Amino acid sequence: SYDMIINAAFKDKSGGDLVDDCEDGDGLTRMGSDWFTYNDSKDTGKSTITPLTERGVKLLTMTSGGFNSSKYAVKIEYKLDKGGFAYNPFVGVGFEMKKDQTSLDISKSTGLSFAYKGTFGTGDTCAIKCESDAVTQLGASYSYTLAPSASWKEISISWSEFLQPKWVTDKVDLDLKCVPKIQWQIQGATNKSGELWIDDVHLIDFDVPVKNLIPNNHSTPPLHLSLKCTHTSDKLTVSFATIQHGPVLLSLYDLTGRLVKTLTKGYCDAGGHAVRIDTRDMPLSSSSYLVSLKTTEGTFTRQVVLNR
C-alpha cells in the first residue's frame, strides 16, 4: 500500500467567484476591469497579436464560439518574431484586477479555474502568470505552464502549483494580497504562430467584487443607453447615459455623413454625462447636423439644428 496526497480546487458553481464568462461581450470583467493584450514591441521584438488593445482607446473584442456552446470567449491570434529582442519573443492576454490597474487582495482565493484551447505547444509555450507586487525581479513572476489542447478543456489550478522560474535569484513567496493582474503569455521561437481561446474564468473560493453596472433597486428605473442634444445660442449641450464603464466616442456629422468634429473620445463610467461645446469655435453654418454616440452597447444618433 502507499499514501497519496491530492490537492484539489473547485470553483463556486453558484458563480460568486466568477471573474468573467465573456457573455456580455464588452471586454470588461465582472469587476469592471479591462481585458488586455500585449506584444514584445517595447522590448524591440516584432511579434504581432490580434486584437491588440490600447488602454483608454480600444477594449478587447470578444469572439463568437465560447466554451460549452456559449456565445462569446476571449480569442487571440499571434505570430512570434524576435526582431531585436535578446530573448525568445512573446505575446499575451490577461485581465486587470481593478479598473485603475492597482492591486487587489485575493488571498482568500485558493486558485484559478478557466476553460481554454489553443494551438501552442510545438516550439512555443503558454504560461499563466499571477503577477504580484511582492515580486520585483524582472521576469520572475509566479506561473503555471499549460498543456496544449486543440479542443476546449476546463482546468482548475491551486496557487501552490504556481512556481517562480528556476533561475530566479531573489525568490519570494507568492503574496496574493497584492495582485494587479493575471495574464496568459505565449513565448517561443520566431515564426511560431497560432491562437489561444479563454472562457469562464473563476478565482476559486473568492468573493469577486462585482461592479454593479445596472442598478437592481426596483424603486429606481434601470439605466439605459440614451442621447439628448440641446442647442442654445452658441452652446451645444450633449447629454448621454451609458449602462457600463467603457469606451465612448461622441461625434458631430453633417447630413452628408462627413465628420465635422470629434466631440469626445475616451472612457466613461456607467451613468449620466454631459458635454458642452462652444459652437463659435467651429466652422458651422445654420443647418441640421447629426450627433453620434458610439459605445460597446451600440450606436445612437440624434439630429440637432444649429442657428447661427
Short mmCIF file of C-alpha atoms in Angstrom, two decimals:
data_model
loop_
_atom_site.label_atom_id
_atom_site.label_comp_id
_atom_site.label_asym_id
_atom_site.label_seq_id
_atom_site.Cartn_x
_atom_site.Cartn_y
_atom_site.Cartn_z
CA SER A 1 0.00 0.00 0.00
CA TYR A 2 1.04 3.63 -0.39
CA ASP A 3 -0.16 7.06 0.59
CA MET A 4 -1.42 9.62 -1.91
CA ILE A 5 -1.99 13.31 -1.32
CA ILE A 6 -4.26 15.10 -3.76
CA ASN A 7 -4.52 18.90 -3.90
CA ALA A 8 -7.85 19.84 -5.44
CA ALA A 9 -9.56 23.17 -6.08
CA PHE A 10 -13.17 23.56 -7.10
CA LYS A 11 -14.87 26.63 -8.49
CA ASP A 12 -18.06 28.04 -7.00
CA LYS A 13 -20.85 26.72 -9.22
CA SER A 14 -23.15 29.45 -7.92
CA GLY A 15 -20.95 31.98 -9.73
CA GLY A 16 -19.80 34.07 -6.77
CA ASP A 17 -16.17 33.55 -7.75
CA LEU A 18 -16.77 34.20 -11.45
CA VAL A 19 -14.41 36.80 -12.92
CA ASP A 20 -15.89 36.70 -16.42
CA ASP A 21 -17.91 34.33 -18.60
CA CYS A 22 -17.46 36.76 -21.54
CA GLU A 23 -21.17 36.56 -22.40
CA ASP A 24 -21.74 40.33 -22.31
CA GLY A 25 -19.02 40.68 -24.96
CA ASP A 26 -17.84 44.02 -23.56
CA GLY A 27 -14.12 43.39 -22.95
CA LEU A 28 -14.54 44.02 -19.20
CA THR A 29 -14.58 41.61 -16.26
CA ARG A 30 -17.40 41.47 -13.72
CA MET A 31 -15.12 43.63 -11.55
CA GLY A 32 -15.31 46.40 -14.16
CA SER A 33 -11.63 45.97 -15.03
CA ASP A 34 -10.14 45.62 -18.52
CA TRP A 35 -9.12 42.59 -20.51
CA PHE A 36 -5.92 43.49 -22.37
CA THR A 37 -3.43 42.10 -24.88
CA TYR A 38 0.24 42.92 -25.45
CA ASN A 39 3.30 42.04 -27.52
CA ASP A 40 7.07 42.45 -27.23
CA SER A 41 7.36 45.68 -29.22
CA LYS A 42 8.56 47.63 -26.14
CA ASP A 43 11.48 45.17 -25.95
CA THR A 44 12.32 45.69 -29.67
CA GLY A 45 10.55 42.48 -30.65
CA LYS A 46 8.30 42.32 -33.71
CA SER A 47 5.68 39.81 -32.59
CA THR A 48 2.08 40.52 -33.57
CA ILE A 49 -1.17 39.79 -31.74
CA THR A 50 -4.77 40.27 -32.83
CA PRO A 51 -6.64 42.02 -31.36
CA LEU A 52 -4.15 44.48 -29.83
CA THR A 53 -5.78 46.57 -27.13
CA GLU A 54 -4.95 50.13 -26.12
CA ARG A 55 -5.97 51.30 -22.68
CA GLY A 56 -8.49 54.12 -22.77
CA VAL A 57 -8.94 53.77 -26.51
CA LYS A 58 -9.57 50.17 -27.59
CA LEU A 59 -11.03 47.37 -25.49
CA LEU A 60 -10.59 43.69 -26.27
CA THR A 61 -13.31 42.43 -28.61
CA MET A 62 -14.84 39.09 -27.63
CA THR A 63 -15.19 36.35 -30.27
CA SER A 64 -18.17 34.11 -31.01
CA GLY A 65 -17.88 30.42 -30.13
CA GLY A 66 -17.31 30.10 -26.37
CA PHE A 67 -16.90 27.13 -24.05
CA ASN A 68 -19.87 24.70 -23.78
CA SER A 69 -21.57 26.35 -26.79
CA SER A 70 -21.72 29.71 -25.03
CA LYS A 71 -21.90 32.89 -27.07
CA TYR A 72 -18.51 34.55 -26.55
CA ALA A 73 -14.93 33.91 -25.42
CA VAL A 74 -11.56 35.66 -25.40
CA LYS A 75 -9.58 34.80 -28.53
CA ILE A 76 -6.14 35.95 -29.67
CA GLU A 77 -4.17 35.13 -32.80
CA TYR A 78 -0.42 35.64 -32.83
CA LYS A 79 2.86 35.33 -34.69
CA LEU A 80 6.15 35.43 -32.83
CA ASP A 81 9.09 37.44 -34.20
CA LYS A 82 12.23 38.08 -32.16
CA GLY A 83 13.22 41.22 -34.04
CA GLY A 84 15.90 42.95 -31.97
CA PHE A 85 14.87 41.30 -28.70
CA ALA A 86 17.66 39.38 -26.92
CA TYR A 87 15.40 36.55 -25.74
CA ASN A 88 12.51 34.47 -27.09
CA PRO A 89 9.67 36.63 -28.45
CA PHE A 90 6.32 36.76 -26.65
CA VAL A 91 2.71 37.93 -26.70
CA GLY A 92 -0.01 37.75 -24.08
CA VAL A 93 -3.55 38.36 -22.90
CA GLY A 94 -4.89 38.98 -19.42
CA PHE A 95 -7.17 40.98 -17.15
CA GLU A 96 -6.60 43.72 -14.58
CA MET A 97 -7.91 43.20 -11.05
CA LYS A 98 -9.16 46.77 -10.80
CA LYS A 99 -10.27 49.42 -13.23
CA ASP A 100 -7.46 51.74 -12.08
CA GLN A 101 -4.83 48.97 -12.54
CA THR A 102 -3.99 48.81 -8.83
CA SER A 103 -3.66 45.59 -6.85
CA LEU A 104 -6.41 43.52 -5.26
CA ASP A 105 -6.18 41.26 -2.22
CA ILE A 106 -7.20 37.79 -3.48
CA SER A 107 -5.58 35.88 -0.61
CA LYS A 108 -8.91 34.25 0.26
CA SER A 109 -8.94 32.51 -3.12
CA THR A 110 -7.42 29.04 -3.45
CA GLY A 111 -6.66 29.02 -7.15
CA LEU A 112 -7.72 29.79 -10.70
CA SER A 113 -10.21 27.98 -12.92
CA PHE A 114 -10.95 28.56 -16.60
CA ALA A 115 -11.64 26.88 -19.93
CA TYR A 116 -9.17 27.12 -22.80
CA LYS A 117 -7.96 25.73 -26.10
CA GLY A 118 -5.02 26.67 -28.30
CA THR A 119 -2.55 25.69 -30.99
CA PHE A 120 0.59 26.40 -28.96
CA GLY A 121 2.87 23.62 -27.75
CA THR A 122 5.35 22.91 -30.55
CA GLY A 123 8.16 25.45 -30.35
CA ASP A 124 6.12 27.75 -28.11
CA THR A 125 4.57 27.52 -24.65
CA CYS A 126 1.72 29.21 -22.80
CA ALA A 127 2.24 30.14 -19.15
CA ILE A 128 -0.34 31.68 -16.83
CA LYS A 129 1.31 34.40 -14.79
CA CYS A 130 -0.02 35.55 -11.43
CA GLU A 131 1.56 38.96 -11.07
CA SER A 132 2.27 40.12 -7.51
CA ASP A 133 3.73 43.42 -6.33
CA ALA A 134 5.94 41.39 -3.97
CA VAL A 135 7.94 40.07 -6.95
CA THR A 136 10.38 42.76 -8.05
CA GLN A 137 12.86 40.81 -10.20
CA LEU A 138 12.10 41.17 -13.90
CA GLY A 139 10.54 38.03 -15.40
CA ALA A 140 10.32 36.31 -12.01
CA SER A 141 6.53 36.13 -11.72
CA TYR A 142 4.86 33.01 -10.41
CA SER A 143 3.49 30.97 -13.32
CA TYR A 144 1.94 27.68 -14.41
CA THR A 145 2.61 26.14 -17.83
CA LEU A 146 -0.50 25.00 -19.70
CA ALA A 147 -0.64 21.69 -21.53
CA PRO A 148 -1.62 22.13 -25.21
CA SER A 149 -5.24 21.34 -26.09
CA ALA A 150 -6.82 21.51 -29.55
CA SER A 151 -10.33 21.31 -28.07
CA TRP A 152 -11.98 23.11 -25.16
CA LYS A 153 -10.60 21.96 -21.80
CA GLU A 154 -11.62 23.09 -18.31
CA ILE A 155 -8.87 23.29 -15.70
CA SER A 156 -8.59 24.24 -12.01
CA ILE A 157 -5.15 25.16 -10.66
CA SER A 158 -4.31 25.76 -6.99
CA TRP A 159 -1.95 28.63 -6.18
CA SER A 160 0.54 26.12 -4.76
CA GLU A 161 1.09 24.88 -8.33
CA PHE A 162 2.33 28.30 -9.45
CA LEU A 163 6.14 28.48 -9.33
CA GLN A 164 8.89 31.01 -9.95
CA PRO A 165 11.44 30.22 -12.70
CA LYS A 166 14.41 28.10 -11.53
CA TRP A 167 16.88 30.83 -12.48
CA VAL A 168 15.39 33.39 -10.08
CA THR A 169 17.98 34.66 -7.59
CA ASP A 170 15.68 36.80 -5.44
CA LYS A 171 12.98 34.27 -4.55
CA VAL A 172 9.95 35.48 -2.58
CA ASP A 173 6.71 33.86 -1.51
CA LEU A 174 3.64 34.35 -3.70
CA ASP A 175 1.84 37.22 -1.99
CA LEU A 176 -1.81 37.11 -3.03
CA LYS A 177 -2.61 40.26 -1.06
CA CYS A 178 -1.22 42.50 -3.81
CA VAL A 179 -2.13 41.09 -7.25
CA PRO A 180 -2.68 43.69 -10.01
CA LYS A 181 -3.36 41.27 -12.89
CA ILE A 182 -3.35 37.73 -14.24
CA GLN A 183 -2.15 37.01 -17.75
CA TRP A 184 -1.54 34.20 -20.21
CA GLN A 185 1.82 34.63 -22.00
CA ILE A 186 2.91 32.72 -25.09
CA GLN A 187 6.64 32.61 -25.75
CA GLY A 188 8.77 30.67 -28.19
CA ALA A 189 10.68 30.64 -31.44
CA THR A 190 10.42 33.21 -34.23
CA ASN A 191 7.77 32.43 -36.87
CA LYS A 192 5.67 30.34 -34.48
CA SER A 193 2.03 31.32 -34.89
CA GLY A 194 -1.29 30.18 -33.52
CA GLU A 195 -4.27 31.09 -31.39
CA LEU A 196 -5.48 30.91 -27.80
CA TRP A 197 -9.07 30.88 -26.51
CA ILE A 198 -10.08 31.56 -22.87
CA ASP A 199 -13.51 31.45 -21.24
CA ASP A 200 -15.36 31.07 -17.93
CA VAL A 201 -12.65 32.42 -15.60
CA HIS A 202 -13.03 31.92 -11.82
CA LEU A 203 -10.94 32.94 -8.79
CA ILE A 204 -11.74 29.82 -6.79
CA ASP A 205 -13.42 30.40 -3.38
CA PHE A 206 -13.08 34.18 -3.77
CA ASP A 207 -15.99 36.57 -3.41
CA VAL A 208 -15.42 38.56 -6.60
CA PRO A 209 -16.19 42.28 -6.06
CA VAL A 210 -18.73 42.79 -8.81
CA LYS A 211 -19.09 46.28 -10.23
CA ASN A 212 -22.84 46.88 -10.42
CA LEU A 213 -23.23 48.30 -13.89
CA ILE A 214 -27.03 48.18 -13.89
CA PRO A 215 -28.99 49.30 -10.82
CA ASN A 216 -31.00 46.46 -9.22
CA ASN A 217 -33.08 48.63 -6.91
CA HIS A 218 -36.67 48.05 -8.02
CA SER A 219 -37.64 51.54 -6.90
CA THR A 220 -35.21 53.04 -9.44
CA PRO A 221 -35.78 52.72 -13.20
CA PRO A 222 -32.99 50.75 -14.92
CA LEU A 223 -30.29 52.81 -16.55
CA HIS A 224 -30.35 52.69 -20.34
CA LEU A 225 -28.28 54.00 -23.20
CA SER A 226 -29.60 57.42 -24.15
CA LEU A 227 -28.63 60.57 -26.03
CA LYS A 228 -30.10 64.07 -25.91
CA CYS A 229 -28.94 67.27 -27.62
CA THR A 230 -29.81 70.87 -26.62
CA HIS A 231 -28.73 73.98 -28.53
CA THR A 232 -28.98 77.46 -27.06
CA SER A 233 -27.29 80.50 -28.57
CA ASP A 234 -23.71 79.45 -29.29
CA LYS A 235 -23.71 76.47 -26.91
CA LEU A 236 -24.41 72.84 -27.79
CA THR A 237 -25.01 70.51 -24.84
CA VAL A 238 -24.98 66.79 -25.44
CA SER A 239 -26.29 64.68 -22.56
CA PHE A 240 -25.97 60.91 -22.57
CA ALA A 241 -26.17 57.93 -20.24
CA THR A 242 -24.30 54.63 -20.51
CA ILE A 243 -25.07 51.28 -18.92
CA GLN A 244 -21.50 50.33 -18.12
CA HIS A 245 -17.92 51.57 -17.91
CA GLY A 246 -16.27 51.53 -21.30
CA PRO A 247 -15.08 53.47 -24.34
CA VAL A 248 -17.22 56.32 -25.68
CA LEU A 249 -16.94 58.14 -28.99
CA LEU A 250 -19.11 61.22 -29.48
CA SER A 251 -19.01 62.78 -32.97
CA LEU A 252 -20.69 65.54 -34.98
CA TYR A 253 -21.53 64.91 -38.66
CA ASP A 254 -23.20 66.95 -41.38
CA LEU A 255 -26.17 65.44 -43.25
CA THR A 256 -23.88 64.07 -45.99
CA GLY A 257 -22.13 61.89 -43.40
CA ARG A 258 -18.94 63.97 -43.31
CA LEU A 259 -17.26 64.10 -39.90
CA VAL A 260 -17.29 67.71 -38.68
CA LYS A 261 -15.70 67.23 -35.26
CA THR A 262 -14.95 64.54 -32.69
CA LEU A 263 -16.61 65.94 -29.57
CA THR A 264 -15.18 63.46 -27.08
CA LYS A 265 -13.26 60.19 -27.12
CA GLY A 266 -12.26 58.14 -24.12
CA TYR A 267 -13.58 56.05 -21.24
CA CYS A 268 -16.67 56.88 -19.17
CA ASP A 269 -18.15 55.29 -16.06
CA ALA A 270 -21.70 53.99 -16.11
CA GLY A 271 -24.23 56.78 -15.56
CA GLY A 272 -25.13 60.19 -16.90
CA HIS A 273 -22.70 62.56 -18.60
CA ALA A 274 -22.83 65.92 -20.37
CA VAL A 275 -20.54 67.52 -22.93
CA ARG A 276 -20.80 71.27 -23.58
CA ILE A 277 -19.40 72.70 -26.81
CA ASP A 278 -18.90 76.33 -27.82
CA THR A 279 -20.05 76.27 -31.44
CA ARG A 280 -18.44 79.65 -32.12
CA ASP A 281 -15.13 77.78 -32.32
CA MET A 282 -16.45 75.57 -35.11
CA PRO A 283 -16.92 76.49 -38.79
CA LEU A 284 -20.61 75.67 -38.87
CA SER A 285 -23.44 77.15 -40.90
CA SER A 286 -27.09 77.31 -39.90
CA SER A 287 -28.20 73.80 -40.72
CA SER A 288 -29.10 70.39 -39.33
CA TYR A 289 -26.35 68.12 -38.04
CA LEU A 290 -26.12 64.60 -36.62
CA VAL A 291 -24.66 63.81 -33.22
CA SER A 292 -23.49 60.20 -32.96
CA LEU A 293 -22.79 58.36 -29.69
CA LYS A 294 -20.86 55.08 -30.08
CA THR A 295 -20.27 52.71 -27.14
CA THR A 296 -19.84 48.97 -26.66
CA GLU A 297 -23.61 48.86 -26.12
CA GLY A 298 -24.44 50.26 -29.55
CA THR A 299 -24.69 53.49 -31.54
CA PHE A 300 -27.24 56.27 -31.04
CA THR A 301 -27.75 59.19 -33.43
CA ARG A 302 -29.72 62.39 -32.85
CA GLN A 303 -30.37 65.32 -35.18
CA VAL A 304 -29.75 68.85 -33.95
CA VAL A 305 -30.49 72.16 -35.68
CA LEU A 306 -27.88 74.91 -35.29
CA ASN A 307 -28.95 78.50 -35.88
CA ARG A 308 -26.04 80.89 -36.39
#
